[in-house]
Short mmCIF file of C-alpha atoms and ligand atoms in Angstrom, two decimals:
data_model
loop_
_atom_site.label_atom_id
_atom_site.label_comp_id
_atom_site.label_asym_id
_atom_site.label_seq_id
_atom_site.Cartn_x
_atom_site.Cartn_y
_atom_site.Cartn_z
CA MET A 1 84.65 60.61 144.79
CA LYS A 2 83.87 63.93 146.48
CA VAL A 3 84.59 64.16 150.20
CA ILE A 4 83.56 67.07 152.40
CA VAL A 5 85.36 67.52 155.72
CA VAL A 6 83.83 69.96 158.23
CA GLY A 7 86.08 71.46 160.93
CA SER A 8 89.80 72.18 160.68
CA SER A 9 91.13 71.22 164.10
CA HIS A 10 92.75 67.87 164.96
CA GLY A 11 89.97 65.60 163.72
CA GLY A 12 89.37 67.51 160.48
CA TYR A 13 93.08 67.89 159.72
CA GLU A 14 93.64 64.16 160.11
CA ALA A 15 90.58 63.27 158.04
CA VAL A 16 91.93 65.41 155.19
CA ARG A 17 95.48 64.02 155.48
CA GLY A 18 94.11 60.48 155.76
CA MET A 19 91.98 60.93 152.66
CA LEU A 20 94.99 62.23 150.69
CA LEU A 21 96.84 59.04 151.67
CA GLU A 22 93.93 56.66 151.07
CA ASN A 23 92.59 58.13 147.86
CA PRO A 24 94.80 60.81 146.28
CA ASP A 25 92.29 61.18 143.45
CA ALA A 26 89.39 62.14 145.70
CA GLU A 27 88.07 65.67 145.42
CA ILE A 28 88.39 67.05 148.97
CA GLN A 29 86.55 70.14 150.20
CA TRP A 30 87.56 71.30 153.67
CA TYR A 31 85.37 73.77 155.61
CA GLU A 32 86.15 75.94 158.63
CA ARG A 33 83.79 78.60 159.93
CA GLY A 34 86.54 80.44 161.82
CA ASN A 35 88.98 82.73 160.02
CA PHE A 36 92.03 80.49 160.52
CA ILE A 37 92.58 76.79 159.87
CA SER A 38 93.98 74.17 162.15
CA PHE A 39 94.80 76.20 165.30
CA LEU A 40 96.10 73.83 168.00
CA SER A 41 94.81 74.65 171.46
CA CYS A 42 97.34 72.08 172.71
CA GLY A 43 100.05 74.61 171.88
CA MET A 44 98.32 77.49 173.62
CA GLU A 45 100.35 77.35 176.84
CA LEU A 46 103.59 77.43 174.82
CA TYR A 47 102.32 80.60 173.16
CA LEU A 48 101.06 82.19 176.40
CA GLU A 49 104.37 81.55 178.13
CA GLY A 50 106.36 82.92 175.18
CA THR A 51 108.06 79.67 174.10
CA VAL A 52 106.30 80.09 170.75
CA LYS A 53 106.18 83.75 169.68
CA ASP A 54 103.73 83.84 166.78
CA VAL A 55 100.17 82.67 167.41
CA ASN A 56 99.75 81.91 163.71
CA THR A 57 102.41 79.22 163.82
CA VAL A 58 100.47 77.20 166.41
CA ALA A 59 98.91 75.10 163.64
CA TYR A 60 99.43 71.91 161.63
CA GLU A 61 98.50 73.38 158.33
CA THR A 62 98.19 76.49 156.20
CA VAL A 63 95.65 77.14 153.46
CA ASP A 64 98.45 77.43 150.89
CA ASN A 65 100.03 74.14 151.88
CA ALA A 66 96.72 72.24 151.82
CA GLU A 67 95.84 73.75 148.44
CA LYS A 68 99.25 72.76 147.07
CA ASP A 69 98.22 69.20 147.92
CA GLY A 70 95.03 69.63 145.94
CA VAL A 71 92.64 70.24 148.84
CA HIS A 72 89.97 72.93 148.34
CA VAL A 73 89.96 74.95 151.56
CA PHE A 74 87.02 77.15 152.54
CA VAL A 75 87.69 79.44 155.50
CA GLN A 76 84.92 81.49 157.15
CA GLN A 77 82.42 79.18 155.50
CA GLU A 78 79.99 77.39 157.74
CA ILE A 79 78.07 74.22 157.03
CA ALA A 80 74.63 75.39 158.10
CA SER A 81 72.59 72.25 157.35
CA ILE A 82 72.83 68.78 155.83
CA ASP A 83 70.38 67.19 153.41
CA GLU A 84 71.18 63.52 153.83
CA LYS A 85 68.62 62.37 151.22
CA ASN A 86 70.19 64.43 148.42
CA LYS A 87 73.68 64.06 149.92
CA SER A 88 74.36 67.77 150.02
CA VAL A 89 75.33 70.43 152.55
CA HIS A 90 74.19 74.03 152.73
CA VAL A 91 77.16 76.41 152.98
CA LYS A 92 77.05 79.94 154.41
CA ASN A 93 79.95 82.18 153.47
CA LEU A 94 80.40 84.24 156.62
CA ALA A 95 82.72 86.72 154.88
CA ASP A 96 80.42 87.86 152.03
CA GLY A 97 77.00 86.56 153.16
CA SER A 98 76.51 84.32 150.09
CA GLU A 99 74.99 80.84 150.35
CA ARG A 100 75.13 77.70 148.20
CA ASP A 101 74.68 73.92 148.25
CA GLU A 102 77.48 71.41 147.71
CA GLY A 103 76.97 67.71 147.00
CA TYR A 104 79.09 65.01 148.61
CA ASP A 105 79.73 61.29 148.32
CA LYS A 106 81.20 61.11 151.82
CA LEU A 107 80.86 63.66 154.62
CA ILE A 108 83.24 63.71 157.61
CA LEU A 109 82.18 65.87 160.56
CA ALA A 110 84.94 67.09 162.87
CA ILE A 111 82.83 69.80 164.46
CA GLY A 112 84.28 69.43 167.95
CA ALA A 113 83.15 71.01 171.17
CA THR A 114 82.91 74.42 172.79
CA PRO A 115 83.87 75.39 176.35
CA ARG A 116 81.12 74.98 178.94
CA ARG A 117 80.32 78.35 180.55
CA LEU A 118 78.80 78.75 184.00
CA ASP A 119 75.16 79.77 184.09
CA VAL A 120 75.29 81.88 187.28
CA PRO A 121 74.40 85.52 188.09
CA GLY A 122 76.97 87.89 186.58
CA LYS A 123 77.66 85.61 183.59
CA ASP A 124 77.42 88.58 181.18
CA LEU A 125 80.16 90.63 182.83
CA GLU A 126 83.32 91.49 180.91
CA ASN A 127 86.55 89.57 181.44
CA LEU A 128 85.02 86.12 181.79
CA TYR A 129 87.22 84.15 179.39
CA ALA A 130 87.41 80.65 177.98
CA MET A 131 90.57 78.91 176.77
CA ARG A 132 90.14 77.20 173.43
CA GLY A 133 91.02 78.26 169.91
CA ARG A 134 93.06 81.10 168.43
CA ASP A 135 90.77 84.02 169.36
CA TRP A 136 90.87 83.17 173.06
CA ALA A 137 94.62 82.59 172.85
CA ILE A 138 95.12 86.15 171.58
CA LYS A 139 92.81 87.63 174.23
CA LEU A 140 94.47 85.68 177.05
CA LYS A 141 97.93 86.72 175.85
CA GLN A 142 96.90 90.39 176.02
CA LYS A 143 95.79 89.89 179.63
CA MET A 144 99.12 88.40 180.62
CA VAL A 145 100.83 91.73 180.06
CA ASP A 146 98.00 93.92 181.41
CA PRO A 147 99.44 95.79 184.42
CA ASP A 148 95.93 96.41 185.83
CA LEU A 149 95.30 92.69 186.11
CA LYS A 150 96.29 91.45 189.56
CA HIS A 151 94.00 88.53 190.39
CA VAL A 152 93.11 85.64 188.09
CA PHE A 153 90.47 83.09 189.06
CA VAL A 154 90.51 79.79 187.17
CA ILE A 155 87.46 77.53 187.29
CA GLY A 156 88.26 73.86 186.74
CA SER A 157 91.52 72.09 187.56
CA GLY A 158 91.74 69.69 184.64
CA TYR A 159 94.61 70.01 182.17
CA ILE A 160 93.36 73.24 180.63
CA GLY A 161 92.81 75.01 183.96
CA ILE A 162 96.23 73.89 185.15
CA GLU A 163 97.82 75.34 182.01
CA ALA A 164 95.97 78.65 182.50
CA ALA A 165 96.94 78.86 186.18
CA GLU A 166 100.60 78.16 185.51
CA ALA A 167 100.84 80.61 182.59
CA PHE A 168 99.29 83.48 184.59
CA ALA A 169 101.38 82.69 187.68
CA LYS A 170 104.53 82.81 185.54
CA ALA A 171 103.31 86.20 184.25
CA GLY A 172 103.34 87.45 187.86
CA LYS A 173 99.60 87.34 188.55
CA GLU A 174 98.00 86.13 191.78
CA VAL A 175 96.14 82.98 190.76
CA THR A 176 93.41 81.01 192.49
CA ILE A 177 92.25 77.78 190.89
CA VAL A 178 89.13 76.00 192.11
CA ASP A 179 87.34 72.76 191.34
CA HIS A 180 84.17 70.86 192.28
CA ASN A 181 86.49 67.96 193.03
CA PRO A 182 88.39 67.98 196.31
CA ARG A 183 91.70 67.42 194.49
CA LEU A 184 93.23 69.24 191.53
CA LEU A 185 93.65 67.03 188.46
CA GLY A 186 91.42 64.57 190.32
CA ASN A 187 90.38 62.77 187.12
CA TYR A 188 93.97 62.35 185.94
CA LEU A 189 96.01 61.38 188.99
CA ASP A 190 95.65 59.72 192.39
CA SER A 191 96.15 61.60 195.64
CA GLU A 192 99.84 60.65 196.12
CA PHE A 193 100.56 62.69 192.99
CA THR A 194 98.05 65.50 193.39
CA GLU A 195 99.23 66.27 196.95
CA LYS A 196 102.72 66.94 195.61
CA LEU A 197 101.38 69.04 192.74
CA THR A 198 99.14 71.10 195.04
CA GLN A 199 102.23 71.85 197.13
CA GLU A 200 104.20 72.66 193.98
CA PHE A 201 101.48 75.11 192.93
CA LYS A 202 101.49 76.70 196.41
CA GLU A 203 105.25 77.18 196.35
CA ASN A 204 104.85 78.98 193.04
CA GLY A 205 102.08 81.28 194.23
CA VAL A 206 99.01 79.41 192.95
CA ASN A 207 96.27 78.82 195.50
CA PHE A 208 94.16 75.68 194.88
CA VAL A 209 90.77 75.39 196.61
CA GLY A 210 88.88 72.12 196.21
CA SER A 211 85.18 71.16 196.65
CA VAL A 212 84.10 74.63 195.50
CA ASN A 213 80.80 75.64 193.95
CA VAL A 214 80.77 78.97 192.16
CA ALA A 215 77.63 80.96 193.05
CA GLU A 216 78.05 84.31 191.29
CA PHE A 217 80.39 86.57 189.33
CA VAL A 218 80.52 89.93 191.10
CA GLY A 219 81.02 93.06 188.98
CA LYS A 220 81.99 96.69 189.01
CA ASP A 221 81.35 99.00 186.01
CA GLY A 222 80.29 96.01 183.92
CA LYS A 223 83.54 94.14 184.54
CA VAL A 224 84.14 91.20 186.81
CA SER A 225 85.78 92.11 190.13
CA GLY A 226 85.27 88.95 192.15
CA VAL A 227 83.77 85.48 192.38
CA LYS A 228 81.36 84.41 195.11
CA THR A 229 81.60 80.75 196.04
CA ASP A 230 80.37 78.50 198.84
CA GLN A 231 83.86 78.91 200.30
CA GLY A 232 84.05 82.69 200.32
CA THR A 233 84.49 85.51 197.82
CA PHE A 234 87.70 85.84 195.81
CA ASP A 235 89.08 88.95 194.08
CA ALA A 236 89.29 88.49 190.31
CA GLU A 237 89.70 90.95 187.47
CA LEU A 238 89.86 87.98 185.10
CA VAL A 239 88.06 84.64 185.27
CA VAL A 240 89.14 81.74 183.04
CA GLU A 241 86.39 79.15 182.74
CA THR A 242 87.74 75.67 182.01
CA ALA A 243 84.92 73.57 183.41
CA GLY A 244 84.57 71.05 180.59
CA VAL A 245 83.21 71.17 177.05
CA ILE A 246 79.85 70.79 175.31
CA PRO A 247 79.67 68.91 172.00
CA ASN A 248 79.06 71.32 169.18
CA THR A 249 76.34 69.25 167.55
CA SER A 250 73.31 71.51 167.00
CA LEU A 251 74.02 71.14 163.25
CA VAL A 252 73.05 67.47 163.35
CA ASP A 253 70.39 67.49 166.09
CA GLY A 254 67.37 65.68 164.64
CA LEU A 255 69.44 64.24 161.78
CA LEU A 256 71.97 61.95 163.45
CA GLU A 257 71.51 59.82 166.56
CA LEU A 258 73.00 61.60 169.56
CA ASP A 259 73.63 60.32 173.08
CA GLU A 260 72.07 61.83 176.23
CA ARG A 261 74.77 64.53 176.31
CA GLY A 262 74.43 65.47 172.65
CA ARG A 263 77.47 63.55 171.36
CA ILE A 264 77.20 61.95 167.93
CA LYS A 265 76.80 58.17 168.07
CA ILE A 266 79.27 56.39 165.84
CA ASP A 267 80.15 52.78 165.06
CA GLU A 268 83.64 51.27 165.17
CA HIS A 269 84.30 52.68 161.69
CA GLN A 270 83.37 56.23 162.80
CA GLU A 271 80.19 56.06 160.71
CA THR A 272 77.13 57.80 162.18
CA SER A 273 73.52 56.59 162.14
CA VAL A 274 73.27 57.97 158.57
CA LYS A 275 75.18 56.16 155.83
CA ASP A 276 78.18 57.97 154.34
CA ILE A 277 78.28 60.52 157.18
CA TYR A 278 81.23 60.00 159.54
CA ALA A 279 82.03 61.87 162.77
CA VAL A 280 85.26 62.21 164.75
CA GLY A 281 86.79 64.11 167.67
CA ASP A 282 85.34 65.78 170.75
CA ALA A 283 81.79 65.60 169.37
CA THR A 284 81.92 61.79 169.74
CA LYS A 285 83.05 59.07 172.16
CA VAL A 286 86.01 56.69 171.85
CA PRO A 287 86.41 53.00 172.72
CA TYR A 288 88.08 52.88 176.16
CA ALA A 289 90.72 50.13 176.19
CA PRO A 290 90.56 49.17 179.92
CA THR A 291 86.86 48.29 179.73
CA GLY A 292 85.97 48.07 176.04
CA GLU A 293 83.10 50.51 176.65
CA LEU A 294 82.65 53.83 174.85
CA SER A 295 83.88 56.83 176.80
CA SER A 296 84.09 60.59 176.38
CA ILE A 297 87.79 61.55 176.36
CA ALA A 298 88.42 64.89 174.69
CA LEU A 299 91.99 64.59 173.41
CA ALA A 300 93.71 65.59 170.21
CA SER A 301 95.43 62.20 170.10
CA ASN A 302 92.03 60.52 169.99
CA ALA A 303 90.66 62.92 167.36
CA ARG A 304 93.67 62.19 165.12
CA ARG A 305 93.18 58.44 165.37
CA GLN A 306 89.48 58.80 164.68
CA GLY A 307 90.15 61.14 161.73
CA ARG A 308 92.45 58.58 160.12
CA THR A 309 89.92 55.79 160.77
CA ALA A 310 87.05 57.79 159.23
CA ALA A 311 89.15 58.64 156.16
CA ALA A 312 90.11 55.01 155.57
CA ASN A 313 86.52 53.79 155.81
CA ALA A 314 85.16 56.67 153.73
CA ALA A 315 87.73 55.74 151.07
CA GLY A 316 86.48 52.14 151.10
CA ARG A 317 89.20 50.43 153.18
CA GLU A 318 87.85 48.85 156.37
CA LEU A 319 89.61 50.11 159.50
CA LYS A 320 88.34 49.87 163.09
CA MET A 321 89.01 52.67 165.57
CA THR A 322 91.74 51.58 167.95
CA ALA A 323 90.87 51.45 171.66
CA VAL A 324 92.49 54.28 173.66
CA SER A 325 93.14 54.88 177.36
CA GLY A 326 93.11 58.66 177.80
CA SER A 327 96.91 58.90 177.81
CA SER A 328 98.10 62.40 178.57
CA ALA A 329 101.08 64.29 179.95
CA LEU A 330 101.75 67.75 181.35
CA SER A 331 104.18 69.80 183.42
CA VAL A 332 103.37 71.76 186.56
CA PHE A 333 106.32 74.07 187.24
CA ASN A 334 109.17 71.64 188.08
CA TYR A 335 107.19 68.41 187.80
CA HIS A 336 106.43 66.42 184.65
CA PHE A 337 103.67 63.84 184.88
CA ALA A 338 101.68 61.50 182.66
CA SER A 339 98.85 59.06 183.16
CA THR A 340 96.82 56.53 181.26
CA GLY A 341 93.83 54.32 181.91
CA VAL A 342 92.21 53.60 185.27
CA LYS A 343 93.27 55.31 188.52
CA GLN A 344 92.83 53.73 191.93
CA ASP A 345 90.89 56.67 193.43
CA THR A 346 88.45 57.16 190.55
CA GLN A 347 88.11 53.62 189.14
CA GLU A 348 84.33 53.52 189.52
CA LYS A 349 83.95 56.58 187.28
CA CYS A 350 85.77 54.51 184.62
CA GLY A 351 83.38 51.58 185.10
CA VAL A 352 85.86 49.43 187.05
CA LYS A 353 85.57 47.80 190.49
CA GLY A 354 88.14 46.01 192.65
CA ALA A 355 91.27 47.26 190.85
CA GLU A 356 94.42 47.34 192.94
CA SER A 357 97.59 49.41 192.66
CA VAL A 358 101.24 49.49 193.60
CA LEU A 359 103.16 52.75 194.05
CA ILE A 360 106.93 52.75 193.58
CA GLU A 361 109.26 55.58 194.50
CA ASP A 362 112.80 55.22 193.16
CA TRP A 363 115.60 57.05 191.38
CA ALA A 364 115.43 57.67 187.65
CA VAL A 365 118.99 56.38 187.10
CA PRO A 366 121.37 54.50 189.41
CA PRO A 367 121.94 56.34 192.71
CA PHE A 368 125.65 56.89 192.00
CA VAL A 369 124.45 59.62 189.62
CA SER A 370 123.81 62.69 191.79
CA GLU A 371 120.79 64.97 191.64
CA GLU A 372 123.10 67.77 190.44
CA ALA A 373 123.99 65.49 187.52
CA GLY A 374 120.32 65.03 186.65
CA ASN A 375 119.12 62.17 188.82
CA ALA A 376 115.66 62.59 190.35
CA LYS A 377 113.05 60.69 192.30
CA VAL A 378 110.39 59.02 190.15
CA TYR A 379 106.90 58.14 191.41
CA PHE A 380 105.17 55.44 189.40
CA LYS A 381 101.87 53.74 190.12
CA ILE A 382 100.47 50.79 188.28
CA THR A 383 96.80 49.78 188.54
CA PHE A 384 95.71 46.25 187.70
CA ASP A 385 92.95 43.67 188.03
CA PRO A 386 94.04 41.38 190.90
CA THR A 387 91.97 38.46 189.56
CA ASP A 388 94.05 38.00 186.39
CA GLY A 389 96.82 40.60 186.63
CA ARG A 390 95.55 42.62 183.67
CA ILE A 391 97.11 46.09 183.51
CA LEU A 392 94.45 48.80 183.71
CA GLY A 393 96.38 52.03 184.25
CA GLY A 394 99.59 53.84 185.09
CA GLN A 395 100.71 57.21 186.47
CA ILE A 396 104.20 58.66 186.57
CA MET A 397 105.74 61.86 187.92
CA SER A 398 109.20 63.27 188.42
CA THR A 399 111.18 66.49 188.10
CA ARG A 400 113.03 64.61 185.34
CA ASP A 401 111.02 64.01 182.20
CA VAL A 402 110.20 60.30 182.30
CA THR A 403 106.66 60.73 180.97
CA ALA A 404 107.21 58.62 177.82
CA ASN A 405 107.11 55.46 179.97
CA ILE A 406 103.34 55.92 180.11
CA ASN A 407 103.09 55.14 176.39
CA THR A 408 104.34 51.63 177.22
CA ILE A 409 101.57 51.24 179.80
CA SER A 410 99.00 52.53 177.32
CA PHE A 411 100.17 49.95 174.78
CA ALA A 412 100.12 47.24 177.47
CA ILE A 413 96.49 48.10 178.29
CA GLN A 414 95.55 48.08 174.62
CA GLN A 415 97.20 44.67 174.16
CA HIS A 416 95.52 43.22 177.29
CA ALA A 417 98.96 42.61 178.83
CA THR A 418 99.29 41.63 182.49
CA VAL A 419 101.65 42.54 185.31
CA TYR A 420 103.15 39.05 184.75
CA ASP A 421 104.08 40.11 181.19
CA LEU A 422 105.50 43.44 182.35
CA ALA A 423 107.44 42.16 185.36
CA TYR A 424 110.34 40.84 183.27
CA ALA A 425 109.71 42.73 180.00
CA ASP A 426 112.88 43.71 178.12
CA PHE A 427 113.82 47.39 178.50
CA PHE A 428 117.25 48.93 177.78
CA PHE A 429 119.76 49.79 180.49
CA GLN A 430 122.22 52.66 180.27
CA PRO A 431 123.05 54.51 183.49
CA GLY A 432 122.70 57.90 181.83
CA PHE A 433 119.08 57.07 180.95
CA ASP A 434 117.63 54.30 183.08
CA ARG A 435 118.26 51.45 185.50
CA PRO A 436 118.65 47.69 184.86
CA TRP A 437 115.09 47.20 186.03
CA ASN A 438 112.99 50.00 184.60
CA ILE A 439 110.51 51.35 187.17
CA MET A 440 107.67 49.64 185.26
CA ASN A 441 109.42 46.25 185.72
CA GLU A 442 109.84 47.04 189.37
CA ALA A 443 106.20 48.02 189.89
CA ALA A 444 104.91 44.99 187.96
CA GLN A 445 107.11 42.67 190.05
CA ALA A 446 105.65 44.25 193.22
CA ALA A 447 102.15 43.82 191.77
CA VAL A 448 102.83 40.11 191.14
CA ARG A 449 103.99 39.72 194.76
CA LYS A 450 100.82 41.51 195.93
CA ILE A 451 98.59 39.18 193.90
CA ASN A 452 100.40 36.10 195.14
P1 FAD B 501 87.71 71.12 167.83
O1 FAD B 501 89.11 71.37 168.23
O2 FAD B 501 86.63 71.43 168.78
O3 FAD B 501 87.46 71.98 166.49
C1 FAD B 501 86.28 71.93 165.77
C2 FAD B 501 86.42 72.88 164.58
O4 FAD B 501 85.28 72.76 163.75
C3 FAD B 501 86.49 74.35 165.01
O5 FAD B 501 87.58 74.96 164.38
C4 FAD B 501 85.14 74.92 164.53
O6 FAD B 501 85.22 76.28 164.21
C5 FAD B 501 84.83 74.04 163.34
N1 FAD B 501 83.39 73.92 163.05
C6 FAD B 501 82.43 73.47 163.91
N2 FAD B 501 81.23 73.46 163.30
C7 FAD B 501 81.43 73.90 162.03
C8 FAD B 501 80.55 74.11 160.92
N3 FAD B 501 79.23 73.88 161.00
N4 FAD B 501 81.09 74.57 159.76
C9 FAD B 501 82.43 74.83 159.68
N5 FAD B 501 83.29 74.65 160.70
C10 FAD B 501 82.79 74.19 161.87
N6 FAD B 501 94.63 67.26 173.61
C11 FAD B 501 95.75 66.48 173.60
O7 FAD B 501 95.71 65.33 173.13
N7 FAD B 501 96.93 66.95 174.09
C12 FAD B 501 97.06 68.19 174.61
O8 FAD B 501 98.17 68.60 175.03
C13 FAD B 501 95.91 69.02 174.65
N8 FAD B 501 95.98 70.28 175.16
C14 FAD B 501 94.89 71.09 175.10
C15 FAD B 501 95.00 72.40 175.58
C16 FAD B 501 93.91 73.24 175.55
C17 FAD B 501 94.05 74.65 176.06
C18 FAD B 501 92.68 72.79 174.99
C19 FAD B 501 91.49 73.70 174.91
C20 FAD B 501 92.55 71.49 174.52
C21 FAD B 501 93.65 70.63 174.57
N9 FAD B 501 93.57 69.32 174.10
C22 FAD B 501 94.69 68.51 174.12
C23 FAD B 501 92.29 68.79 173.57
C24 FAD B 501 92.21 68.95 172.05
O9 FAD B 501 92.48 70.28 171.70
C25 FAD B 501 90.82 68.55 171.56
O10 FAD B 501 90.58 67.23 171.95
C26 FAD B 501 90.75 68.68 170.03
O11 FAD B 501 90.87 70.02 169.67
C27 FAD B 501 89.46 68.12 169.47
O12 FAD B 501 89.52 68.29 168.09
P2 FAD B 501 88.22 68.24 167.19
O13 FAD B 501 88.69 68.06 165.80
O14 FAD B 501 87.23 67.30 167.73
O15 FAD B 501 87.49 69.67 167.30
#
């Protein structure tokens, strides 16, 4: 069997690894149009802040390693078109200009998404950057040490914008971050959490302005010098645009069924509308565990699960894509936070009505352990359906890293567990790590009292 995998980021990497596990005898061809395979944008902040020194190590895989495992890797080679009737792809070698056709038995598309750029006057000025992939990582890193750069303006306060703002603030730049939403991280956390994070940003020199519409990039000598918005004009010698992504699906427009936003429609086996063509990652949607509906959640964790699912099915073993809840975690200066599933403030965006929540504030470990010894306040919120107690979401934040608790909530959502199940669930106790009632027990017990 010959399998062609297109795209070398999270989805493509997992599809290749999955195929090696499922069918070691398959002939695997792996295509990437960029000049580097498997760069992980998830590791970009670690590189920008200097935790990881070499940009080329921010990857799962090298060409040599993949080839040692028998995979044929083609870098700087683009899949330009697909002939589904003859089961072949047309390949353009971007390095030497040559072209050829390659047949396939199974085709797995992990073609991802590209950053959405603002279509406003001044959009062609220099120093308007995006933050995705190795090339942007290198360009951003150069800016961090540019002494002429004083003001950075970040558009979009999702995870990526937050990472950009923090990295540039730590590099000593004056940073403003804006969003359409009134709150930063508004899609990830409720206001009890975002108020604390906005304050944390302020104390570290990052100015957040909410409910902003960008009107124009202002320039001087062809370079950006400021940003005009409906809330005033801001100085900016660098703009980082992190206002969402657009599925990179022009390759399959007219061939595969796409949704209204251009994402590839897939079934529960990751198969597209054309037999033997599978699609995974940010170019598709995922099953959302709290509601069972399909949802667009651009995460590496999702792309990996989809990649493995596609590989299994392409190899002939039936596997359904697991339902996911958008579980994610991040740090903002001293705080670590994580969230999964439905939030109280934005439940309707997730297709939910009438959900209720309980917020608990307590110590991470028993209060006899001092803050100097590592104790810290933990804020945990659980969101549930009051009609049957079903757990729909969770959010956690602390200056101590307690983010892994959210994985338990994600699993609870996936398993359709209720606050009744969680209230007395068995969790370890050791005063160096936790309390006799973990904060999730405590919150679920409060939720049960609220329902009753
Ligand atoms: P993409 O990463 O979009 O990659 C697609 C690849 O396909 C590209 O390399 C492209 O060049 C190639 N390609 C496209 N078309 C062709 C073609 N025709 N021929 C050949 N090659 C082609 N997610 C998390 O879960 N956790 C995190 O901490 C996290 N942090 C992030 C931080 C940043 C700064 C960014 C930008 C994203 C982060 N994400 C995180 C999201 C995660 O990176 C994406 O969800 C993930 O990259 C999606 O993977 P993908 O395989 O769908 O495609």
